[in-house]
mmCIF file of N, CA, C and O in Angstrom:
data_model
loop_
_atom_site.group_PDB
_atom_site.id
_atom_site.type_symbol
_atom_site.label_atom_id
_atom_site.label_comp_id
_atom_site.label_asym_id
_atom_site.label_seq_id
_atom_site.Cartn_x
_atom_site.Cartn_y
_atom_site.Cartn_z
ATOM 1 N N MET M 1 39.037 44.806 -22.216
ATOM 2 C CA MET M 1 39.075 45.583 -20.994
ATOM 3 C C MET M 1 37.786 45.313 -20.203
ATOM 4 O O MET M 1 36.687 45.395 -20.738
ATOM 5 N N ALA M 2 37.946 44.983 -18.950
ATOM 6 C CA ALA M 2 36.792 44.688 -18.094
ATOM 7 C C ALA M 2 36.062 45.973 -17.726
ATOM 8 O O ALA M 2 36.674 47.008 -17.469
ATOM 9 N N ARG M 3 34.769 45.901 -17.752
ATOM 10 C CA ARG M 3 33.937 47.050 -17.390
ATOM 11 C C ARG M 3 33.942 47.239 -15.885
ATOM 12 O O ARG M 3 33.808 46.292 -15.119
ATOM 13 N N ARG M 4 34.122 48.497 -15.470
ATOM 14 C CA ARG M 4 34.035 48.805 -14.051
ATOM 15 C C ARG M 4 32.566 48.801 -13.650
ATOM 16 O O ARG M 4 31.715 49.266 -14.394
ATOM 17 N N LYS M 5 32.256 48.300 -12.482
ATOM 18 C CA LYS M 5 30.874 48.232 -12.024
ATOM 19 C C LYS M 5 30.537 49.442 -11.169
ATOM 20 O O LYS M 5 31.372 49.928 -10.409
ATOM 21 N N SER M 6 29.308 49.884 -11.296
ATOM 22 C CA SER M 6 28.822 50.986 -10.462
ATOM 23 C C SER M 6 28.529 50.465 -9.064
ATOM 24 O O SER M 6 28.023 49.359 -8.895
ATOM 25 N N LYS M 7 28.837 51.281 -8.097
ATOM 26 C CA LYS M 7 28.496 50.960 -6.716
ATOM 27 C C LYS M 7 27.133 51.575 -6.410
ATOM 28 O O LYS M 7 26.720 52.532 -7.086
ATOM 29 N N PRO M 8 26.414 51.065 -5.423
ATOM 30 C CA PRO M 8 25.095 51.621 -5.111
ATOM 31 C C PRO M 8 25.127 53.128 -4.853
ATOM 32 O O PRO M 8 24.223 53.841 -5.280
ATOM 33 N N PHE M 9 26.168 53.617 -4.186
ATOM 34 C CA PHE M 9 26.237 55.051 -3.926
ATOM 35 C C PHE M 9 26.370 55.848 -5.222
ATOM 36 O O PHE M 9 25.804 56.928 -5.341
ATOM 37 N N ASP M 10 27.110 55.305 -6.192
ATOM 38 C CA ASP M 10 27.263 55.989 -7.476
ATOM 39 C C ASP M 10 25.915 56.124 -8.187
ATOM 40 O O ASP M 10 25.603 57.168 -8.761
ATOM 41 N N ILE M 11 25.124 55.075 -8.147
ATOM 42 C CA ILE M 11 23.802 55.107 -8.761
ATOM 43 C C ILE M 11 22.902 56.079 -8.004
ATOM 44 O O ILE M 11 22.165 56.853 -8.609
ATOM 45 N N TRP M 12 22.977 56.075 -6.670
ATOM 46 C CA TRP M 12 22.186 57.006 -5.866
ATOM 47 C C TRP M 12 22.574 58.450 -6.181
ATOM 48 O O TRP M 12 21.715 59.311 -6.313
ATOM 49 N N ARG M 13 23.872 58.704 -6.318
ATOM 50 C CA ARG M 13 24.343 60.064 -6.612
ATOM 51 C C ARG M 13 23.828 60.551 -7.961
ATOM 52 O O ARG M 13 23.350 61.677 -8.090
ATOM 53 N N SER M 14 23.887 59.691 -8.976
ATOM 54 C CA SER M 14 23.386 60.127 -10.279
ATOM 55 C C SER M 14 21.870 60.329 -10.240
ATOM 56 O O SER M 14 21.344 61.222 -10.897
ATOM 57 N N SER M 15 21.167 59.555 -9.427
ATOM 58 C CA SER M 15 19.725 59.768 -9.253
ATOM 59 C C SER M 15 19.459 61.099 -8.560
ATOM 60 O O SER M 15 18.523 61.820 -8.922
ATOM 61 N N ALA M 16 20.275 61.431 -7.579
ATOM 62 C CA ALA M 16 20.130 62.716 -6.888
ATOM 63 C C ALA M 16 20.423 63.878 -7.841
ATOM 64 O O ALA M 16 19.755 64.920 -7.780
ATOM 65 N N GLU M 17 21.391 63.708 -8.726
ATOM 66 C CA GLU M 17 21.699 64.746 -9.715
ATOM 67 C C GLU M 17 20.525 64.946 -10.670
ATOM 68 O O GLU M 17 20.190 66.079 -11.034
ATOM 69 N N LEU M 18 19.883 63.852 -11.062
ATOM 70 C CA LEU M 18 18.688 63.965 -11.905
ATOM 71 C C LEU M 18 17.555 64.661 -11.155
ATOM 72 O O LEU M 18 16.806 65.454 -11.735
ATOM 73 N N GLY M 19 17.435 64.378 -9.858
ATOM 74 C CA GLY M 19 16.425 65.051 -9.043
ATOM 75 C C GLY M 19 16.688 66.545 -8.944
ATOM 76 O O GLY M 19 15.750 67.351 -9.016
ATOM 77 N N ALA M 20 17.942 66.934 -8.784
ATOM 78 C CA ALA M 20 18.290 68.356 -8.727
ATOM 79 C C ALA M 20 17.965 69.033 -10.057
ATOM 80 O O ALA M 20 17.442 70.155 -10.080
ATOM 81 N N LEU M 21 18.240 68.344 -11.160
ATOM 82 C CA LEU M 21 17.907 68.888 -12.474
ATOM 83 C C LEU M 21 16.397 69.065 -12.604
ATOM 84 O O LEU M 21 15.927 70.098 -13.088
ATOM 85 N N ALA M 22 15.633 68.091 -12.145
ATOM 86 C CA ALA M 22 14.170 68.190 -12.215
ATOM 87 C C ALA M 22 13.667 69.369 -11.395
ATOM 88 O O ALA M 22 12.785 70.112 -11.838
ATOM 89 N N PHE M 23 14.229 69.560 -10.204
ATOM 90 C CA PHE M 23 13.821 70.688 -9.361
ATOM 91 C C PHE M 23 14.117 72.013 -10.039
ATOM 92 O O PHE M 23 13.263 72.904 -10.095
ATOM 93 N N GLU M 24 15.336 72.163 -10.540
ATOM 94 C CA GLU M 24 15.743 73.421 -11.169
ATOM 95 C C GLU M 24 14.885 73.726 -12.400
ATOM 96 O O GLU M 24 14.427 74.847 -12.582
ATOM 97 N N THR M 25 14.677 72.714 -13.252
ATOM 98 C CA THR M 25 13.903 72.962 -14.462
ATOM 99 C C THR M 25 12.445 73.263 -14.148
ATOM 100 O O THR M 25 11.832 74.127 -14.789
ATOM 101 N N HIS M 26 11.893 72.587 -13.151
ATOM 102 C CA HIS M 26 10.503 72.862 -12.767
ATOM 103 C C HIS M 26 10.357 74.305 -12.274
ATOM 104 O O HIS M 26 9.401 74.997 -12.639
ATOM 105 N N ALA M 27 11.297 74.761 -11.472
ATOM 106 C CA ALA M 27 11.247 76.133 -10.968
ATOM 107 C C ALA M 27 11.347 77.139 -12.110
ATOM 108 O O ALA M 27 10.598 78.124 -12.157
ATOM 109 N N VAL M 28 12.246 76.897 -13.051
ATOM 110 C CA VAL M 28 12.428 77.819 -14.173
ATOM 111 C C VAL M 28 11.187 77.851 -15.060
ATOM 112 O O VAL M 28 10.706 78.925 -15.441
ATOM 113 N N VAL M 29 10.644 76.679 -15.374
ATOM 114 C CA VAL M 29 9.444 76.630 -16.214
ATOM 115 C C VAL M 29 8.290 77.348 -15.530
ATOM 116 O O VAL M 29 7.554 78.114 -16.162
ATOM 117 N N THR M 30 8.129 77.133 -14.229
ATOM 118 C CA THR M 30 7.048 77.790 -13.485
ATOM 119 C C THR M 30 7.194 79.308 -13.530
ATOM 120 O O THR M 30 6.223 80.022 -13.806
ATOM 121 N N MET M 31 8.394 79.807 -13.273
ATOM 122 C CA MET M 31 8.597 81.256 -13.291
ATOM 123 C C MET M 31 8.391 81.837 -14.683
ATOM 124 O O MET M 31 7.839 82.926 -14.840
ATOM 125 N N ARG M 32 8.837 81.109 -15.707
ATOM 126 C CA ARG M 32 8.650 81.611 -17.066
ATOM 127 C C ARG M 32 7.172 81.621 -17.459
ATOM 128 O O ARG M 32 6.701 82.554 -18.107
ATOM 129 N N MET M 33 6.434 80.597 -17.074
ATOM 130 C CA MET M 33 4.998 80.570 -17.376
ATOM 131 C C MET M 33 4.275 81.689 -16.622
ATOM 132 O O MET M 33 3.380 82.342 -17.170
ATOM 133 N N MET M 34 4.668 81.890 -15.365
ATOM 134 C CA MET M 34 4.075 82.994 -14.609
ATOM 135 C C MET M 34 4.445 84.327 -15.242
ATOM 136 O O MET M 34 3.636 85.261 -15.247
ATOM 137 N N GLY M 35 5.644 84.430 -15.792
ATOM 138 C CA GLY M 35 6.057 85.640 -16.485
ATOM 139 C C GLY M 35 5.219 85.894 -17.729
ATOM 140 O O GLY M 35 4.831 87.028 -18.016
ATOM 141 N N MET M 36 4.900 84.823 -18.466
ATOM 142 C CA MET M 36 4.046 84.965 -19.641
ATOM 143 C C MET M 36 2.643 85.445 -19.266
ATOM 144 O O MET M 36 2.000 86.150 -20.037
ATOM 145 N N ALA M 37 2.201 85.046 -18.070
ATOM 146 C CA ALA M 37 0.868 85.447 -17.602
ATOM 147 C C ALA M 37 0.894 86.813 -16.921
ATOM 148 O O ALA M 37 -0.149 87.301 -16.496
ATOM 149 N N GLY M 38 2.075 87.396 -16.784
ATOM 150 C CA GLY M 38 2.194 88.699 -16.134
ATOM 151 C C GLY M 38 2.202 88.630 -14.625
ATOM 152 O O GLY M 38 2.016 89.637 -13.952
ATOM 153 N N LEU M 39 2.437 87.445 -14.069
ATOM 154 C CA LEU M 39 2.435 87.256 -12.623
ATOM 155 C C LEU M 39 3.834 87.223 -12.015
ATOM 156 O O LEU M 39 3.969 87.152 -10.800
ATOM 157 N N TRP M 40 4.856 87.252 -12.839
ATOM 158 C CA TRP M 40 6.249 87.198 -12.371
ATOM 159 C C TRP M 40 7.061 88.159 -13.233
ATOM 160 O O TRP M 40 6.894 88.188 -14.453
ATOM 161 N N PRO M 41 7.928 88.935 -12.617
ATOM 162 C CA PRO M 41 8.711 89.906 -13.404
ATOM 163 C C PRO M 41 9.805 89.222 -14.217
ATOM 164 O O PRO M 41 10.699 88.600 -13.648
ATOM 165 N N VAL M 42 9.693 89.297 -15.531
ATOM 166 C CA VAL M 42 10.714 88.740 -16.413
ATOM 167 C C VAL M 42 11.061 89.776 -17.482
ATOM 168 O O VAL M 42 10.274 90.671 -17.770
ATOM 169 N N GLU M 43 12.240 89.627 -18.059
ATOM 170 C CA GLU M 43 12.662 90.501 -19.151
ATOM 171 C C GLU M 43 11.802 90.229 -20.382
ATOM 172 O O GLU M 43 11.284 89.130 -20.557
ATOM 173 N N LYS M 44 11.689 91.208 -21.247
ATOM 174 C CA LYS M 44 10.905 91.041 -22.474
ATOM 175 C C LYS M 44 11.503 89.978 -23.383
ATOM 176 O O LYS M 44 10.794 89.341 -24.156
ATOM 177 N N SER M 45 12.795 89.788 -23.293
ATOM 178 C CA SER M 45 13.479 88.827 -24.165
ATOM 179 C C SER M 45 13.434 87.394 -23.625
ATOM 180 O O SER M 45 14.029 86.497 -24.223
ATOM 181 N N GLU M 46 12.729 87.164 -22.523
ATOM 182 C CA GLU M 46 12.737 85.845 -21.878
ATOM 183 C C GLU M 46 12.193 84.740 -22.792
ATOM 184 O O GLU M 46 12.730 83.638 -22.815
ATOM 185 N N ASN M 47 11.141 85.013 -23.539
ATOM 186 C CA ASN M 47 10.579 83.978 -24.418
ATOM 187 C C ASN M 47 11.566 83.577 -25.505
ATOM 188 O O ASN M 47 11.713 82.391 -25.809
ATOM 189 N N ASP M 48 12.255 84.556 -26.093
ATOM 190 C CA ASP M 48 13.266 84.232 -27.098
ATOM 191 C C ASP M 48 14.428 83.469 -26.480
ATOM 192 O O ASP M 48 14.934 82.508 -27.061
ATOM 193 N N ARG M 49 14.824 83.898 -25.295
ATOM 194 C CA ARG M 49 15.924 83.233 -24.602
ATOM 195 C C ARG M 49 15.557 81.786 -24.289
ATOM 196 O O ARG M 49 16.374 80.878 -24.435
ATOM 197 N N MET M 50 14.317 81.584 -23.859
ATOM 198 C CA MET M 50 13.839 80.255 -23.501
ATOM 199 C C MET M 50 13.971 79.293 -24.689
ATOM 200 O O MET M 50 14.351 78.144 -24.517
ATOM 201 N N MET M 51 13.678 79.776 -25.878
ATOM 202 C CA MET M 51 13.740 78.917 -27.049
ATOM 203 C C MET M 51 15.171 78.746 -27.578
ATOM 204 O O MET M 51 15.547 77.664 -28.010
ATOM 205 N N SER M 52 15.964 79.806 -27.537
ATOM 206 C CA SER M 52 17.297 79.750 -28.143
ATOM 207 C C SER M 52 18.323 78.997 -27.297
ATOM 208 O O SER M 52 19.339 78.552 -27.824
ATOM 209 N N GLU M 53 18.087 78.832 -26.003
ATOM 210 C CA GLU M 53 19.084 78.170 -25.159
ATOM 211 C C GLU M 53 18.976 76.649 -25.171
ATOM 212 O O GLU M 53 19.909 75.967 -24.759
ATOM 213 N N LYS M 54 17.872 76.118 -25.652
ATOM 214 C CA LYS M 54 17.657 74.667 -25.585
ATOM 215 C C LYS M 54 18.651 73.869 -26.425
ATOM 216 O O LYS M 54 19.297 72.958 -25.922
ATOM 217 N N GLN M 55 18.751 74.193 -27.699
ATOM 218 C CA GLN M 55 19.591 73.403 -28.593
ATOM 219 C C GLN M 55 21.057 73.369 -28.154
ATOM 220 O O GLN M 55 21.635 72.277 -28.048
ATOM 221 N N PRO M 56 21.683 74.517 -27.843
ATOM 222 C CA PRO M 56 23.086 74.436 -27.395
ATOM 223 C C PRO M 56 23.247 73.681 -26.068
ATOM 224 O O PRO M 56 24.227 72.958 -25.881
ATOM 225 N N ALA M 57 22.283 73.822 -25.168
ATOM 226 C CA ALA M 57 22.387 73.142 -23.872
ATOM 227 C C ALA M 57 22.314 71.623 -24.040
ATOM 228 O O ALA M 57 23.106 70.877 -23.450
ATOM 229 N N PHE M 58 21.370 71.152 -24.840
ATOM 230 C CA PHE M 58 21.247 69.710 -25.052
ATOM 231 C C PHE M 58 22.401 69.164 -25.887
ATOM 232 O O PHE M 58 22.837 68.029 -25.666
ATOM 233 N N ALA M 59 22.910 69.943 -26.826
ATOM 234 C CA ALA M 59 24.065 69.503 -27.613
ATOM 235 C C ALA M 59 25.290 69.339 -26.713
ATOM 236 O O ALA M 59 26.038 68.358 -26.844
ATOM 237 N N LYS M 60 25.486 70.276 -25.789
ATOM 238 C CA LYS M 60 26.617 70.180 -24.864
ATOM 239 C C LYS M 60 26.463 68.968 -23.954
ATOM 240 O O LYS M 60 27.426 68.231 -23.712
ATOM 241 N N ALA M 61 25.251 68.735 -23.445
ATOM 242 C CA ALA M 61 25.005 67.585 -22.570
ATOM 243 C C ALA M 61 25.257 66.274 -23.314
ATOM 244 O O ALA M 61 25.897 65.360 -22.777
ATOM 245 N N ALA M 62 24.775 66.184 -24.550
ATOM 246 C CA ALA M 62 24.986 64.970 -25.342
ATOM 247 C C ALA M 62 26.463 64.765 -25.647
ATOM 248 O O ALA M 62 26.966 63.632 -25.600
ATOM 249 N N SER M 63 27.164 65.840 -25.926
ATOM 250 C CA SER M 63 28.588 65.761 -26.215
ATOM 251 C C SER M 63 29.376 65.262 -25.001
ATOM 252 O O SER M 63 30.253 64.397 -25.127
ATOM 253 N N GLU M 64 29.053 65.805 -23.851
ATOM 254 C CA GLU M 64 29.741 65.383 -22.622
ATOM 255 C C GLU M 64 29.443 63.918 -22.300
ATOM 256 O O GLU M 64 30.336 63.162 -21.919
ATOM 257 N N ALA M 65 28.185 63.524 -22.443
ATOM 258 C CA ALA M 65 27.816 62.133 -22.170
ATOM 259 C C ALA M 65 28.512 61.186 -23.146
ATOM 260 O O ALA M 65 29.015 60.127 -22.747
ATOM 261 N N THR M 66 28.577 61.569 -24.403
ATOM 262 C CA THR M 66 29.246 60.748 -25.414
ATOM 263 C C THR M 66 30.732 60.622 -25.125
ATOM 264 O O THR M 66 31.312 59.533 -25.235
ATOM 265 N N ARG M 67 31.353 61.725 -24.722
ATOM 266 C CA ARG M 67 32.783 61.705 -24.396
ATOM 267 C C ARG M 67 33.066 60.708 -23.277
ATOM 268 O O ARG M 67 33.977 59.882 -23.377
ATOM 269 N N VAL M 68 32.264 60.772 -22.212
ATOM 270 C CA VAL M 68 32.467 59.866 -21.076
ATOM 271 C C VAL M 68 32.207 58.423 -21.488
ATOM 272 O O VAL M 68 32.954 57.508 -21.115
ATOM 273 N N ALA M 69 31.163 58.191 -22.282
ATOM 274 C CA ALA M 69 30.858 56.827 -22.737
ATOM 275 C C ALA M 69 31.975 56.267 -23.614
ATOM 276 O O ALA M 69 32.352 55.097 -23.481
ATOM 277 N N MET M 70 32.514 57.111 -24.493
ATOM 278 C CA MET M 70 33.584 56.656 -25.381
ATOM 279 C C MET M 70 34.876 56.360 -24.624
ATOM 280 O O MET M 70 35.709 55.584 -25.100
ATOM 281 N N GLN M 71 35.036 56.976 -23.463
ATOM 282 C CA GLN M 71 36.214 56.713 -22.635
ATOM 283 C C GLN M 71 36.001 55.506 -21.725
ATOM 284 O O GLN M 71 36.843 55.197 -20.892
ATOM 285 N N GLY M 72 34.855 54.845 -21.866
ATOM 286 C CA GLY M 72 34.591 53.643 -21.079
ATOM 287 C C GLY M 72 33.967 53.917 -19.727
ATOM 288 O O GLY M 72 34.044 53.088 -18.827
ATOM 289 N N GLY M 73 33.339 55.075 -19.575
ATOM 290 C CA GLY M 73 32.722 55.425 -18.301
ATOM 291 C C GLY M 73 31.533 54.539 -17.966
ATOM 292 O O GLY M 73 30.883 53.976 -18.852
ATOM 293 N N ARG M 74 31.289 54.393 -16.679
ATOM 294 C CA ARG M 74 30.124 53.647 -16.216
ATOM 295 C C ARG M 74 28.853 54.422 -16.548
ATOM 296 O O ARG M 74 28.897 55.622 -16.816
ATOM 297 N N MET M 75 27.723 53.757 -16.495
ATOM 298 C CA MET M 75 26.459 54.404 -16.833
ATOM 299 C C MET M 75 26.174 55.583 -15.907
ATOM 300 O O MET M 75 25.711 56.625 -16.361
ATOM 301 N N ASP M 76 26.462 55.453 -14.622
ATOM 302 C CA ASP M 76 26.217 56.578 -13.711
ATOM 303 C C ASP M 76 27.107 57.772 -14.050
ATOM 304 O O ASP M 76 26.699 58.922 -13.916
ATOM 305 N N GLU M 77 28.320 57.517 -14.558
ATOM 306 C CA GLU M 77 29.207 58.605 -14.970
ATOM 307 C C GLU M 77 28.696 59.286 -16.239
ATOM 308 O O GLU M 77 28.812 60.508 -16.382
ATOM 309 N N VAL M 78 28.118 58.498 -17.130
ATOM 310 C CA VAL M 78 27.542 59.060 -18.357
ATOM 311 C C VAL M 78 26.351 59.954 -18.002
ATOM 312 O O VAL M 78 26.225 61.074 -18.505
ATOM 313 N N VAL M 79 25.486 59.464 -17.116
ATOM 314 C CA VAL M 79 24.324 60.248 -16.688
ATOM 315 C C VAL M 79 24.781 61.532 -15.991
ATOM 316 O O VAL M 79 24.250 62.618 -16.257
ATOM 317 N N SER M 80 25.765 61.435 -15.127
ATOM 318 C CA SER M 80 26.277 62.609 -14.419
ATOM 319 C C SER M 80 26.866 63.632 -15.385
ATOM 320 O O SER M 80 26.664 64.837 -15.226
ATOM 321 N N ALA M 81 27.574 63.154 -16.384
ATOM 322 C CA ALA M 81 28.161 64.071 -17.373
ATOM 323 C C ALA M 81 27.078 64.815 -18.140
ATOM 324 O O ALA M 81 27.205 66.010 -18.417
ATOM 325 N N ALA M 82 26.005 64.117 -18.469
ATOM 326 C CA ALA M 82 24.909 64.748 -19.211
ATOM 327 C C ALA M 82 24.141 65.745 -18.350
ATOM 328 O O ALA M 82 23.773 66.819 -18.816
ATOM 329 N N THR M 83 23.903 65.391 -17.100
ATOM 330 C CA THR M 83 23.078 66.258 -16.255
ATOM 331 C C THR M 83 23.840 67.447 -15.684
ATOM 332 O O THR M 83 23.222 68.451 -15.353
ATOM 333 N N LYS M 84 25.156 67.363 -15.586
ATOM 334 C CA LYS M 84 25.925 68.436 -14.955
ATOM 335 C C LYS M 84 25.741 69.776 -15.668
ATOM 336 O O LYS M 84 25.407 70.787 -15.044
ATOM 337 N N SER M 85 25.939 69.798 -16.987
ATOM 338 C CA SER M 85 25.826 71.068 -17.705
ATOM 339 C C SER M 85 24.382 71.554 -17.751
ATOM 340 O O SER M 85 24.133 72.764 -17.682
ATOM 341 N N LEU M 86 23.428 70.625 -17.851
ATOM 342 C CA LEU M 86 22.017 71.037 -17.856
ATOM 343 C C LEU M 86 21.608 71.632 -16.518
ATOM 344 O O LEU M 86 20.897 72.635 -16.462
ATOM 345 N N THR M 87 22.063 71.019 -15.429
ATOM 346 C CA THR M 87 21.741 71.538 -14.102
ATOM 347 C C THR M 87 22.386 72.901 -13.881
ATOM 348 O O THR M 87 21.756 73.809 -13.323
ATOM 349 N N THR M 88 23.617 73.058 -14.318
ATOM 350 C CA THR M 88 24.302 74.347 -14.184
ATOM 351 C C THR M 88 23.532 75.442 -14.916
ATOM 352 O O THR M 88 23.332 76.537 -14.383
ATOM 353 N N LYS M 89 23.078 75.165 -16.124
ATOM 354 C CA LYS M 89 22.331 76.135 -16.918
ATOM 355 C C LYS M 89 20.981 76.444 -16.267
ATOM 356 O O LYS M 89 20.586 77.606 -16.155
ATOM 357 N N ALA M 90 20.275 75.405 -15.829
ATOM 358 C CA ALA M 90 18.967 75.610 -15.197
ATOM 359 C C ALA M 90 19.108 76.384 -13.890
ATOM 360 O O ALA M 90 18.294 77.267 -13.589
ATOM 361 N N ARG M 91 20.133 76.080 -13.107
ATOM 362 C CA ARG M 91 20.361 76.796 -11.847
ATOM 363 C C ARG M 91 20.660 78.272 -12.098
ATOM 364 O O ARG M 91 20.164 79.149 -11.387
ATOM 365 N N ALA M 92 21.458 78.542 -13.117
ATOM 366 C CA ALA M 92 21.759 79.937 -13.470
ATOM 367 C C ALA M 92 20.486 80.670 -13.891
ATOM 368 O O ALA M 92 20.278 81.831 -13.515
ATOM 369 N N ASN M 93 19.627 79.999 -14.655
ATOM 370 C CA ASN M 93 18.356 80.597 -15.050
ATOM 371 C C ASN M 93 17.481 80.886 -13.832
ATOM 372 O O ASN M 93 16.869 81.939 -13.733
ATOM 373 N N ARG M 94 17.407 79.925 -12.907
ATOM 374 C CA ARG M 94 16.589 80.115 -11.702
ATOM 375 C C ARG M 94 17.094 81.300 -10.888
ATOM 376 O O ARG M 94 16.319 82.149 -10.452
ATOM 377 N N LYS M 95 18.395 81.379 -10.713
ATOM 378 C CA LYS M 95 18.961 82.496 -9.943
ATOM 379 C C LYS M 95 18.707 83.826 -10.637
ATOM 380 O O LYS M 95 18.397 84.818 -9.987
ATOM 381 N N ARG M 96 18.834 83.850 -11.954
ATOM 382 C CA ARG M 96 18.571 85.075 -12.700
ATOM 383 C C ARG M 96 17.105 85.475 -12.607
ATOM 384 O O ARG M 96 16.783 86.646 -12.419
ATOM 385 N N LEU M 97 16.208 84.492 -12.693
ATOM 386 C CA LEU M 97 14.777 84.791 -12.650
ATOM 387 C C LEU M 97 14.294 85.191 -11.255
ATOM 388 O O LEU M 97 13.281 85.871 -11.129
ATOM 389 N N THR M 98 15.003 84.761 -10.220
ATOM 390 C CA THR M 98 14.590 85.122 -8.857
ATOM 391 C C THR M 98 15.327 86.346 -8.317
ATOM 392 O O THR M 98 14.991 86.837 -7.252
ATOM 393 N N ALA M 99 16.326 86.831 -9.038
ATOM 394 C CA ALA M 99 17.078 88.000 -8.576
ATOM 395 C C ALA M 99 16.147 89.211 -8.491
ATOM 396 O O ALA M 99 15.441 89.546 -9.430
ATOM 397 N N GLY M 100 16.139 89.836 -7.336
ATOM 398 C CA GLY M 100 15.343 91.054 -7.156
ATOM 399 C C GLY M 100 13.856 90.827 -6.980
ATOM 400 O O GLY M 100 13.075 91.755 -7.142
ATOM 401 N N THR M 101 13.447 89.606 -6.656
ATOM 402 C CA THR M 101 12.013 89.351 -6.493
ATOM 403 C C THR M 101 11.619 89.043 -5.052
ATOM 404 O O THR M 101 10.467 88.776 -4.789
ATOM 405 N N GLY M 102 12.568 89.075 -4.134
ATOM 406 C CA GLY M 102 12.262 88.765 -2.739
ATOM 407 C C GLY M 102 11.610 89.942 -2.019
ATOM 408 O O GLY M 102 11.453 91.029 -2.574
ATOM 409 N N PRO M 103 11.227 89.731 -0.753
ATOM 410 C CA PRO M 103 10.617 90.810 0.029
ATOM 411 C C PRO M 103 11.571 91.994 0.140
ATOM 412 O O PRO M 103 12.745 91.845 0.410
ATOM 413 N N GLY M 104 11.048 93.164 -0.127
ATOM 414 C CA GLY M 104 11.842 94.383 -0.038
ATOM 415 C C GLY M 104 12.723 94.630 -1.241
ATOM 416 O O GLY M 104 13.470 95.594 -1.285
ATOM 417 N N GLN M 105 12.658 93.757 -2.244
ATOM 418 C CA GLN M 105 13.470 93.914 -3.447
ATOM 419 C C GLN M 105 12.701 94.727 -4.475
ATOM 420 O O GLN M 105 11.484 94.696 -4.524
ATOM 421 N N LYS M 106 13.438 95.430 -5.272
ATOM 422 C CA LYS M 106 12.837 96.224 -6.343
ATOM 423 C C LYS M 106 12.439 95.296 -7.496
ATOM 424 O O LYS M 106 13.236 94.481 -7.965
ATOM 425 N N LYS M 107 11.208 95.387 -7.930
ATOM 426 C CA LYS M 107 10.725 94.585 -9.054
ATOM 427 C C LYS M 107 11.273 95.138 -10.354
ATOM 428 O O LYS M 107 11.510 96.314 -10.478
ATOM 429 N N ARG M 108 11.454 94.297 -11.342
ATOM 430 C CA ARG M 108 11.962 94.724 -12.654
ATOM 431 C C ARG M 108 10.914 95.485 -13.398
ATOM 432 O O ARG M 108 9.781 95.282 -13.390
#
């Protein structure tokens, strides 16, 4: 079976997805570190949550990437499959950590 080739836009899209993941994770790490320093309102369970969510998130990403690779997916499709679930999780964390912290919002 001939391998399908990635088009430049496909490679650009997977690069943009990696960039979105980097942005989301950087924001979450920053807020969590500020929370540890007492500069950002976070739940008391945030440190435990931070550690316990890593293994399942990376296992899911690896599983999705492996599934796409085993089905003959292009490299950009494999990267997209891996980053999709990680970005979704990081985005949810960012939204949760920023909820109620804007101007006029009640602090936790």
